[in-house]
XYZ file of C-alpha atoms in Angstrom:
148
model
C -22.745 -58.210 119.714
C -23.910 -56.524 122.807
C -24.557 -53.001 123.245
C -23.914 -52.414 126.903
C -23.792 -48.947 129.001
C -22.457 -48.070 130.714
C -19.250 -49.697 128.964
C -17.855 -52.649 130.968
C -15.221 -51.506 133.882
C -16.864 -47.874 134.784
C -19.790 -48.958 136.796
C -17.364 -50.506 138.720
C -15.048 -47.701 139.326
C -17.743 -45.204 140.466
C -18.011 -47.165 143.770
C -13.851 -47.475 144.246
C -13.794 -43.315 143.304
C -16.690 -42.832 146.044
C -14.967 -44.672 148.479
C -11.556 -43.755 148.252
C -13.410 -39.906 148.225
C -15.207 -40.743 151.581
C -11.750 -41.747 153.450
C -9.986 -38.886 152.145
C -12.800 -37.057 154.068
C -12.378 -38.914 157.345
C -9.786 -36.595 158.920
C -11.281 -33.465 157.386
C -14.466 -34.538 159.031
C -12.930 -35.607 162.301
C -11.125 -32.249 162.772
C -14.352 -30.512 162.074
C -16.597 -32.498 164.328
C -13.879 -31.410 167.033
C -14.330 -27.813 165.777
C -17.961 -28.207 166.628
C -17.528 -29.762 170.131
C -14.984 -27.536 171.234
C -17.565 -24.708 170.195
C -20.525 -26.186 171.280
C -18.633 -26.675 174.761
C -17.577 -23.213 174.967
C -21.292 -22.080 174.485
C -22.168 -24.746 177.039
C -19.548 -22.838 179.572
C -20.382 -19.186 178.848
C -24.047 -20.481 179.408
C -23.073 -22.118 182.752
C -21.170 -18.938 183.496
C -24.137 -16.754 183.091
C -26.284 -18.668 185.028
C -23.705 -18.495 188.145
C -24.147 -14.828 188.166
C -20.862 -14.064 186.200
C -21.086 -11.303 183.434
C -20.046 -12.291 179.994
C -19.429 -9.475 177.859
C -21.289 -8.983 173.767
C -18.703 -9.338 172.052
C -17.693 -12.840 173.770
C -21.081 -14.114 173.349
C -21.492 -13.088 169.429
C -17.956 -13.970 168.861
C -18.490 -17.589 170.406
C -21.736 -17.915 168.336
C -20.718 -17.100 164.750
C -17.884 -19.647 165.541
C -20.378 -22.185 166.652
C -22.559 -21.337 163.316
C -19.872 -21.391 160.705
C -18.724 -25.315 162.249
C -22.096 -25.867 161.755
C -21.558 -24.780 157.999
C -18.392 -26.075 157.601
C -19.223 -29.686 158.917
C -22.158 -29.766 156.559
C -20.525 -28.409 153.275
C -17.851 -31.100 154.128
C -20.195 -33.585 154.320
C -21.829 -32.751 150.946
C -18.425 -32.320 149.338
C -17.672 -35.839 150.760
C -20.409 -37.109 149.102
C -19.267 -35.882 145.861
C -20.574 -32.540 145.302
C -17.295 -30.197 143.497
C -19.311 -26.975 144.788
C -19.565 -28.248 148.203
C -16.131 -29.105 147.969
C -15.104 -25.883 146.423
C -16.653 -23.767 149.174
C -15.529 -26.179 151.868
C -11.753 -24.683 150.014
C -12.700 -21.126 150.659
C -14.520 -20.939 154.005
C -12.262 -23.249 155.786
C -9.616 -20.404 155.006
C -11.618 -17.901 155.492
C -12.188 -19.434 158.851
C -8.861 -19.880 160.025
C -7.831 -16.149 158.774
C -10.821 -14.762 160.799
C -9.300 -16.979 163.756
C -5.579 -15.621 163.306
C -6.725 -11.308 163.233
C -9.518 -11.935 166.093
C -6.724 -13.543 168.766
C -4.237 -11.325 167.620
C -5.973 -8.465 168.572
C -4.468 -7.360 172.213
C -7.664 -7.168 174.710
C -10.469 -7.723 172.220
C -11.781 -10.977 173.576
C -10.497 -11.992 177.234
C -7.571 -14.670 177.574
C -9.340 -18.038 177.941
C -11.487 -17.566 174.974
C -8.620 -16.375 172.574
C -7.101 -19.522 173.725
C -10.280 -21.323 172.776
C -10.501 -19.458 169.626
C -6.591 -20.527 169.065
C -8.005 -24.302 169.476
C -10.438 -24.023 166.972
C -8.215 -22.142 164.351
C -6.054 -25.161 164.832
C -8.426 -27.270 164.139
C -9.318 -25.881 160.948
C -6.067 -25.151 159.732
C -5.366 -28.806 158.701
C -8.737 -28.992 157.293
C -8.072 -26.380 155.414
C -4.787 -27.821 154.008
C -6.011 -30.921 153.298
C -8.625 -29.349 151.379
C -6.056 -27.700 149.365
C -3.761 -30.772 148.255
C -3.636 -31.624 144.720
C -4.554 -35.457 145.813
C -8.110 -34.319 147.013
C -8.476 -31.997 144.171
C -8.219 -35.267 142.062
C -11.714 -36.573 143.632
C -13.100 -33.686 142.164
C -12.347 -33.162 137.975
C -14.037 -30.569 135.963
C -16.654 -31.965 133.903
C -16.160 -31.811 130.353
């Protein structure tokens, strides 16, 4: 009799768990990536702007920023959480809504931030908002069990 660990059949599901895990991922990812581009872009235009002479108000320019910083921190939570990690995963959870709710009171707000970029704040809220469904579905909690 052999004493083997781990016991035959789980070594081999880790790698099936990890990879069904990564493409539940893909779309979260993808809609986050496109969160960062279309923030990274809008940076890249109020830069352009500036440099053409045009005057680009504070609250624009910190507005656009923290957006571009929390993709940043939302693409790289997801990755961890991809990757396994439950607290990465569990923040991912609460930031992307926290995200999307910061989104949905900031272009509400009538002449806070001027029409093109609440229409470019409106792209990345949508963006997020599937993210942050997905997130939220019993299915991906499933890639995630409490340890015992």
């Amino acid at each position: 009799m052999t004493n083997t660990f781990p016991p035959p059949g789980v070594a081999e599901a880790a790698p099936t768990a990890a990879a069904a895990r990564r493409s539940a991922f893909r779309p979260i990812l993808a809609l986050l990536a496109g969160f960062g581009v279309v923030s990274l872009v809008m940076i890249a235009a109020l830069i352009t702007l500036s440099m053409l002479g045009n005057s680009i108000d504070t609250a624009v320019w910190v507005r656009c920023s923290l957006v571009l910083g929390s993709a940043i921190v939302l693409y790289a939570i997801a990755v961890s959480a991809s990757r396994g990690s439950r607290p990465a995963w569990l923040r991912l959870r609460i930031i992307s809504v926290v995200v999307v709710a910061a989104v949905v009171v900031i272009v509400s707000i009538p002449g806070f931030l001027p029409g093109w970029v609440r229409v470019e704040q409106a792209v990345c809220g949508v963006l997020v908002l599937p993210a942050a469904v997905l997130m939220n579905l019993p299915r991906m909690r499933a890639h995630f069990p409490r340890r015992a």
